[in-house]
Short mmCIF file of N, CA and C and ligand atoms in Angstrom, two decimals:
data_model
loop_
_atom_site.label_atom_id
_atom_site.label_comp_id
_atom_site.label_asym_id
_atom_site.label_seq_id
_atom_site.Cartn_x
_atom_site.Cartn_y
_atom_site.Cartn_z
N MET N 156 24.77 7.51 156.90
CA MET N 156 24.80 6.20 156.85
C MET N 156 25.34 5.33 157.59
N ALA N 157 26.31 6.13 158.60
CA ALA N 157 27.04 5.60 159.80
C ALA N 157 26.10 5.43 160.76
N SER N 158 26.51 4.27 161.47
CA SER N 158 25.88 4.31 162.92
C SER N 158 26.38 5.57 163.97
N GLY N 159 25.41 5.57 164.75
CA GLY N 159 25.90 6.85 165.83
C GLY N 159 27.48 6.80 166.46
N ALA N 160 27.61 5.12 166.89
CA ALA N 160 29.02 4.85 167.45
C ALA N 160 29.98 4.94 166.38
N SER N 161 29.85 4.77 164.93
CA SER N 161 30.91 5.00 164.12
C SER N 161 31.12 6.59 163.98
N LEU N 162 30.13 7.43 164.02
CA LEU N 162 30.12 8.75 163.82
C LEU N 162 31.03 9.31 165.03
N TRP N 163 30.80 8.89 166.21
CA TRP N 163 31.42 9.74 167.29
C TRP N 163 32.93 9.05 167.27
N CYS N 164 33.16 7.89 167.08
CA CYS N 164 34.55 7.18 166.87
C CYS N 164 35.28 8.01 165.69
N GLY N 165 34.60 8.32 164.62
CA GLY N 165 35.34 8.78 163.47
C GLY N 165 35.83 10.05 163.87
N LEU N 166 35.00 10.94 164.40
CA LEU N 166 35.28 12.13 164.97
C LEU N 166 36.47 12.02 165.85
N ASP N 167 36.32 11.11 166.86
CA ASP N 167 37.58 11.20 167.74
C ASP N 167 38.87 10.90 166.98
N TYR N 168 38.75 10.01 166.16
CA TYR N 168 39.87 9.60 165.00
C TYR N 168 40.38 10.81 164.43
N VAL N 169 39.64 11.75 163.87
CA VAL N 169 40.14 12.84 163.10
C VAL N 169 40.62 13.62 163.93
N GLU N 170 40.09 13.92 165.08
CA GLU N 170 40.73 14.79 166.22
C GLU N 170 41.89 14.41 166.65
N GLN N 171 42.29 13.02 166.75
CA GLN N 171 43.36 12.51 167.34
C GLN N 171 44.50 12.53 166.17
N GLY N 172 44.00 12.96 165.16
CA GLY N 172 45.18 12.96 163.81
C GLY N 172 45.48 11.53 163.44
N ARG N 173 44.29 10.89 163.35
CA ARG N 173 44.84 9.69 162.75
C ARG N 173 44.78 9.18 161.28
N VAL N 174 43.95 10.32 160.77
CA VAL N 174 44.05 10.08 159.32
C VAL N 174 45.28 10.63 158.67
N LYS N 175 45.91 9.65 157.78
CA LYS N 175 47.29 10.01 157.41
C LYS N 175 46.75 10.20 155.69
N ASN N 176 47.98 11.04 154.86
CA ASN N 176 47.91 10.74 153.53
C ASN N 176 46.76 10.92 152.85
N LEU N 177 45.72 11.92 153.33
CA LEU N 177 44.78 12.26 152.61
C LEU N 177 44.92 12.70 151.36
N ARG N 178 44.46 12.37 150.29
CA ARG N 178 44.34 12.90 148.93
C ARG N 178 43.09 12.74 148.27
N PRO N 179 42.60 13.80 147.45
CA PRO N 179 41.44 13.77 146.55
C PRO N 179 41.83 12.82 145.48
N VAL N 180 40.84 12.04 144.98
CA VAL N 180 41.22 11.01 144.06
C VAL N 180 39.58 11.30 143.05
N GLY N 181 39.38 12.36 142.93
CA GLY N 181 38.23 12.56 141.99
C GLY N 181 37.19 13.75 143.03
N LYS N 182 35.99 13.99 142.08
CA LYS N 182 35.07 14.85 142.62
C LYS N 182 34.61 14.17 144.06
N GLY N 183 34.79 14.77 145.02
CA GLY N 183 33.94 14.33 146.48
C GLY N 183 34.65 12.81 146.89
N ALA N 184 35.75 12.59 146.25
CA ALA N 184 36.51 11.17 146.43
C ALA N 184 37.80 11.69 147.27
N PHE N 185 38.19 10.46 148.18
CA PHE N 185 39.18 10.71 148.76
C PHE N 185 39.93 9.46 149.18
N ASP N 186 41.27 9.23 148.99
CA ASP N 186 42.02 8.08 149.58
C ASP N 186 42.74 8.55 150.85
N ALA N 187 42.77 7.70 151.96
CA ALA N 187 43.68 7.96 153.07
C ALA N 187 43.99 6.67 153.72
N GLU N 188 44.87 6.80 154.96
CA GLU N 188 45.34 5.68 155.52
C GLU N 188 44.71 6.20 156.96
N VAL N 189 43.93 5.48 157.59
CA VAL N 189 43.47 5.53 159.15
C VAL N 189 44.19 4.92 159.98
N GLU N 190 44.78 5.19 161.12
CA GLU N 190 45.56 4.33 162.12
C GLU N 190 44.01 3.77 163.09
N GLY N 191 43.96 2.52 162.97
CA GLY N 191 42.86 1.97 163.89
C GLY N 191 43.72 1.25 165.27
N SER N 192 43.34 0.18 165.42
CA SER N 192 43.37 -0.68 166.53
C SER N 192 44.64 -1.72 165.95
N ALA N 193 44.58 -2.00 164.63
CA ALA N 193 45.59 -2.90 164.17
C ALA N 193 47.03 -2.12 164.06
N ASN N 194 47.93 -2.95 163.79
CA ASN N 194 49.20 -2.53 163.67
C ASN N 194 49.56 -1.73 162.49
N LEU N 195 49.08 -2.09 161.52
CA LEU N 195 48.77 -1.22 160.04
C LEU N 195 47.67 -0.47 159.80
N PRO N 196 48.03 0.69 159.46
CA PRO N 196 46.67 1.49 159.05
C PRO N 196 45.90 0.97 158.21
N TYR N 197 44.52 1.27 158.16
CA TYR N 197 43.53 0.77 157.21
C TYR N 197 43.73 1.57 156.04
N THR N 198 43.36 0.85 155.01
CA THR N 198 43.22 1.65 153.55
C THR N 198 42.02 2.10 153.43
N VAL N 199 41.71 3.29 153.17
CA VAL N 199 40.25 3.83 153.06
C VAL N 199 39.93 4.61 151.63
N HIS N 200 38.86 4.26 151.21
CA HIS N 200 38.67 4.94 150.02
C HIS N 200 36.85 5.68 150.31
N VAL N 201 36.64 7.02 150.28
CA VAL N 201 35.46 7.67 150.34
C VAL N 201 34.95 8.38 149.19
N ASP N 202 33.85 8.04 148.96
CA ASP N 202 33.25 8.78 147.62
C ASP N 202 31.95 9.12 148.24
N THR N 203 32.24 10.63 148.41
CA THR N 203 30.75 11.20 149.02
C THR N 203 29.54 11.17 148.01
N ALA N 204 29.88 11.22 146.88
CA ALA N 204 28.80 11.34 145.66
C ALA N 204 28.05 9.95 145.69
N HIS N 205 28.97 8.92 145.45
CA HIS N 205 28.48 7.48 145.56
C HIS N 205 29.06 6.45 146.91
N VAL N 206 28.22 6.85 148.06
CA VAL N 206 28.59 6.57 149.31
C VAL N 206 28.97 5.11 149.60
N ARG N 207 27.81 4.21 148.60
CA ARG N 207 28.08 2.75 148.84
C ARG N 207 29.46 2.16 147.97
N GLN N 208 29.98 3.19 147.40
CA GLN N 208 31.24 2.71 146.78
C GLN N 208 32.50 2.88 147.39
N SER N 209 32.30 3.52 148.71
CA SER N 209 33.37 3.64 149.95
C SER N 209 33.94 2.44 150.25
N TYR N 210 34.83 2.08 150.65
CA TYR N 210 35.57 1.05 151.08
C TYR N 210 36.77 1.44 152.08
N CYS N 211 36.78 0.12 153.04
CA CYS N 211 38.07 0.26 154.16
C CYS N 211 38.04 -1.27 154.33
N ASP N 212 39.46 -1.66 154.51
CA ASP N 212 39.76 -2.90 154.77
C ASP N 212 40.03 -3.24 156.21
N CYS N 213 39.07 -2.47 157.08
CA CYS N 213 38.93 -3.06 158.55
C CYS N 213 38.08 -4.30 158.34
N PRO N 214 38.15 -4.94 159.65
CA PRO N 214 37.27 -6.04 159.80
C PRO N 214 35.70 -5.66 159.77
N HIS N 215 35.37 -4.36 160.25
CA HIS N 215 34.08 -4.15 160.40
C HIS N 215 33.64 -3.99 159.06
N ALA N 216 34.17 -3.18 158.19
CA ALA N 216 33.62 -2.85 156.96
C ALA N 216 34.18 -3.62 155.53
N ALA N 217 35.23 -4.42 155.52
CA ALA N 217 35.84 -5.08 154.60
C ALA N 217 34.56 -6.17 153.81
N GLY N 218 34.30 -6.08 152.60
CA GLY N 218 33.44 -7.10 152.03
C GLY N 218 31.88 -6.70 152.49
N THR N 219 31.66 -5.75 152.84
CA THR N 219 30.43 -5.25 153.38
C THR N 219 30.11 -3.94 152.82
N ARG N 220 28.75 -3.60 152.92
CA ARG N 220 28.64 -2.27 152.55
C ARG N 220 28.47 -1.12 153.71
N ARG N 221 28.97 -1.62 155.16
CA ARG N 221 29.00 -0.69 155.97
C ARG N 221 29.91 0.50 155.91
N ILE N 222 29.28 1.64 156.69
CA ILE N 222 30.31 2.90 156.61
C ILE N 222 30.80 2.82 157.88
N CYS N 223 32.21 2.63 158.05
CA CYS N 223 33.11 2.40 159.40
C CYS N 223 33.34 3.94 159.97
N LYS N 224 34.06 3.63 161.14
CA LYS N 224 34.62 5.05 161.68
C LYS N 224 35.82 5.36 160.82
N HIS N 225 36.53 4.73 160.26
CA HIS N 225 37.61 5.12 159.51
C HIS N 225 37.16 6.12 158.18
N MET N 226 36.07 5.43 157.52
CA MET N 226 35.54 6.21 156.62
C MET N 226 34.95 7.53 157.21
N VAL N 227 34.34 7.55 158.23
CA VAL N 227 33.75 8.87 158.64
C VAL N 227 34.76 9.83 159.15
N ALA N 228 35.93 9.12 159.73
CA ALA N 228 37.30 10.08 159.90
C ALA N 228 37.86 10.76 158.78
N THR N 229 37.64 9.97 157.56
CA THR N 229 38.27 10.23 156.47
C THR N 229 37.45 11.60 155.81
N VAL N 230 36.06 11.45 155.89
CA VAL N 230 35.28 12.48 155.55
C VAL N 230 35.51 13.80 156.47
N PHE N 231 35.59 13.29 157.64
CA PHE N 231 35.71 14.72 158.47
C PHE N 231 37.11 15.46 158.31
N ALA N 232 38.21 14.62 157.92
CA ALA N 232 39.35 15.20 157.51
C ALA N 232 39.31 15.99 156.33
N ALA N 233 38.42 15.57 155.11
CA ALA N 233 38.48 15.98 153.93
C ALA N 233 37.57 17.29 154.32
N TYR N 234 36.84 17.40 154.96
CA TYR N 234 36.05 18.71 155.35
C TYR N 234 35.82 19.07 156.82
N PRO N 235 36.79 19.41 157.36
CA PRO N 235 36.75 19.95 158.58
C PRO N 235 36.00 20.91 158.97
N GLN N 236 35.28 21.65 157.96
CA GLN N 236 34.33 22.57 158.55
C GLN N 236 33.16 21.69 158.88
N GLN N 237 32.75 20.63 158.47
CA GLN N 237 31.57 19.67 158.93
C GLN N 237 31.95 19.26 160.21
N ILE N 238 32.98 19.48 160.80
CA ILE N 238 33.08 18.86 162.39
C ILE N 238 32.44 19.92 163.19
N ASP N 239 32.61 21.23 162.93
CA ASP N 239 31.78 22.09 163.80
C ASP N 239 30.38 22.01 163.68
N ALA N 240 30.14 21.97 162.05
CA ALA N 240 28.64 21.86 161.99
C ALA N 240 27.98 20.72 162.77
N PHE N 241 28.68 19.69 162.44
CA PHE N 241 28.08 18.41 163.29
C PHE N 241 27.95 18.57 164.71
N LYS N 242 29.06 19.26 165.33
CA LYS N 242 29.01 19.24 166.81
C LYS N 242 27.77 20.31 167.15
N TRP N 243 28.02 21.41 166.44
CA TRP N 243 26.59 22.23 166.74
C TRP N 243 25.13 21.57 166.31
N GLU N 244 24.99 20.79 165.44
CA GLU N 244 23.75 20.04 165.33
C GLU N 244 23.60 19.18 166.35
N ILE N 245 24.43 18.48 166.93
CA ILE N 245 24.26 17.70 168.06
C ILE N 245 24.02 18.52 169.37
N GLU N 246 24.80 19.48 169.35
CA GLU N 246 24.37 20.56 170.46
C GLU N 246 23.09 20.94 170.67
N GLN N 247 22.56 21.46 169.61
CA GLN N 247 20.98 21.93 169.25
C GLN N 247 20.27 20.99 169.53
N ALA N 248 20.34 19.41 168.94
CA ALA N 248 19.38 18.36 169.40
C ALA N 248 19.42 18.17 171.11
N GLU N 249 20.57 18.29 171.52
CA GLU N 249 20.60 17.98 173.32
C GLU N 249 19.92 19.17 173.93
N LEU N 250 20.00 20.47 173.17
CA LEU N 250 19.32 21.42 174.23
C LEU N 250 17.84 21.25 173.91
N GLU N 251 17.42 20.83 172.70
CA GLU N 251 16.06 20.72 172.54
C GLU N 251 15.42 19.56 173.24
N TYR N 252 16.26 18.23 173.25
CA TYR N 252 15.93 17.49 174.14
C TYR N 252 15.63 17.64 175.70
N LYS N 253 16.56 18.69 176.21
CA LYS N 253 16.55 19.11 177.47
C LYS N 253 15.08 20.03 177.60
N ARG N 254 15.07 20.89 176.66
CA ARG N 254 13.63 21.82 176.83
C ARG N 254 12.28 20.79 176.91
N GLU N 255 12.50 19.82 175.96
CA GLU N 255 11.37 19.07 175.90
C GLU N 255 11.20 18.04 177.37
N GLU N 256 12.22 17.86 177.82
CA GLU N 256 12.24 17.07 179.30
C GLU N 256 11.69 18.08 180.28
N GLU N 257 12.06 19.35 180.02
CA GLU N 257 11.91 20.30 181.12
C GLU N 257 10.50 20.33 181.21
N ALA N 258 9.61 20.79 179.90
CA ALA N 258 8.32 20.87 179.48
C ALA N 258 7.66 19.85 180.09
N HIS N 259 7.92 18.50 179.80
CA HIS N 259 7.13 17.33 180.37
C HIS N 259 7.57 17.25 182.01
N ARG N 260 8.51 17.62 182.51
CA ARG N 260 8.48 17.68 183.81
C ARG N 260 7.64 18.57 184.25
N ALA N 261 7.40 19.83 183.95
CA ALA N 261 6.61 20.80 184.39
C ALA N 261 4.87 20.46 184.41
N GLU N 262 4.74 19.53 183.08
CA GLU N 262 3.51 19.12 182.93
C GLU N 262 3.32 18.12 184.23
N LEU N 263 4.17 17.14 184.34
CA LEU N 263 3.98 16.07 185.53
C LEU N 263 3.73 16.81 186.95
N VAL N 264 4.42 17.96 187.21
CA VAL N 264 4.22 18.72 188.63
C VAL N 264 3.03 19.30 188.46
N ARG N 265 2.42 19.82 187.44
CA ARG N 265 0.96 20.33 187.32
C ARG N 265 0.08 19.20 187.61
N TYR N 266 0.12 18.11 186.93
CA TYR N 266 -0.56 16.95 187.02
C TYR N 266 -0.88 16.34 188.61
N VAL N 267 0.33 16.23 189.16
CA VAL N 267 0.20 15.83 190.27
C VAL N 267 -0.29 16.64 191.39
N ASN N 268 -0.09 17.98 190.95
CA ASN N 268 -0.59 19.01 191.97
C ASN N 268 -2.18 19.10 191.90
N SER N 269 -2.67 18.73 190.78
CA SER N 269 -4.00 18.60 190.48
C SER N 269 -5.01 17.44 190.99
N LEU N 270 -4.20 16.56 191.42
CA LEU N 270 -4.94 15.17 192.08
C LEU N 270 -5.30 15.66 193.52
N LYS N 271 -6.47 14.78 193.74
CA LYS N 271 -6.95 14.96 195.34
C LYS N 271 -6.20 13.84 195.92
N LYS N 272 -6.21 13.89 197.03
CA LYS N 272 -5.68 12.84 198.13
C LYS N 272 -5.94 11.51 197.93
N ASP N 273 -6.95 10.86 197.40
CA ASP N 273 -7.40 9.47 197.19
C ASP N 273 -6.82 9.15 195.56
N GLU N 274 -6.98 10.23 194.84
CA GLU N 274 -6.22 10.15 193.73
C GLU N 274 -4.64 9.83 193.48
N LEU N 275 -3.99 10.77 194.66
CA LEU N 275 -2.78 10.62 194.83
C LEU N 275 -2.18 9.32 195.05
N ARG N 276 -2.97 8.78 196.45
CA ARG N 276 -2.69 7.45 197.02
C ARG N 276 -2.79 6.17 195.80
N LYS N 277 -3.78 6.31 195.01
CA LYS N 277 -3.99 5.54 194.06
C LYS N 277 -2.83 5.46 192.99
N ALA N 278 -2.41 6.82 192.49
CA ALA N 278 -1.31 6.95 191.55
C ALA N 278 -0.12 6.67 191.89
N LEU N 279 0.06 6.81 193.35
CA LEU N 279 1.36 6.48 193.82
C LEU N 279 1.58 5.01 193.76
N LEU N 280 0.35 4.46 194.37
CA LEU N 280 0.44 2.82 194.64
C LEU N 280 0.81 2.22 193.07
N ASP N 281 -0.08 2.47 191.91
CA ASP N 281 0.24 2.22 190.84
C ASP N 281 1.66 2.35 190.21
N ALA N 282 2.17 3.49 190.62
CA ALA N 282 3.59 3.65 190.15
C ALA N 282 4.73 2.71 190.95
N LEU N 283 4.25 2.62 192.15
CA LEU N 283 5.11 1.70 192.97
C LEU N 283 5.03 0.18 192.43
N ILE N 284 3.88 -0.10 192.12
CA ILE N 284 3.86 -1.45 191.76
C ILE N 284 4.38 -1.63 190.24
N GLU N 285 4.36 -0.86 189.53
CA GLU N 285 4.82 -0.63 188.25
C GLU N 285 6.40 -0.94 188.26
N LEU N 286 6.86 -0.07 189.23
CA LEU N 286 8.36 0.09 189.39
C LEU N 286 8.91 -1.21 189.72
N GLU N 287 7.92 -1.97 190.70
CA GLU N 287 8.16 -3.49 191.28
C GLU N 287 8.55 -4.26 190.09
N GLU N 288 7.38 -4.15 189.12
CA GLU N 288 7.29 -5.17 188.19
C GLU N 288 8.40 -5.10 187.41
N ARG N 289 8.90 -3.82 186.95
CA ARG N 289 9.72 -3.76 186.10
C ARG N 289 11.02 -4.16 186.59
N HIS N 290 11.49 -3.96 187.92
CA HIS N 290 12.43 -4.42 188.76
C HIS N 290 12.50 -5.93 188.42
N ASP N 291 11.60 -6.80 188.48
CA ASP N 291 11.42 -8.30 188.52
C ASP N 291 11.85 -8.63 187.24
N HIS N 292 11.00 -7.79 186.21
CA HIS N 292 11.33 -7.93 184.69
C HIS N 292 12.92 -8.06 184.49
N TRP N 293 13.58 -7.17 184.96
CA TRP N 293 15.02 -6.93 184.41
C TRP N 293 15.88 -7.72 185.21
N ARG N 294 15.47 -8.32 186.40
CA ARG N 294 16.58 -9.09 187.38
C ARG N 294 16.76 -10.47 186.71
ZN1 ZN U 491 37.07 0.78 158.59
#
């Protein structure tokens, strides 16, 4: 339920040893203090069974139901084996993405090689016009 940014920051935080005083407070629930950008560490409570009952007193999460990087760090600290599992999953997803990219690129090469000269001219012109329009659009 955390955003991608919170996930990565939380992972950094736990690897930097910012989670202090981790203590279990029930089944799948933990309290901790997590050092953030403020002078004092944030007080964090995570409940993995009732995620929405987790809280943190940082400005991002306090008074909301957001899952912040401090909560993520606390969960990773409580379940360190999840760190490798998470990294492995990301690696697999990246490999899969790369394979799809390569397959798509090969398809594109086949398509271009199949075109006749006048078709190539038209396709190139269309691509250049589209590129120009996008460039204008972003300016
Ligand atoms: Zn927080």
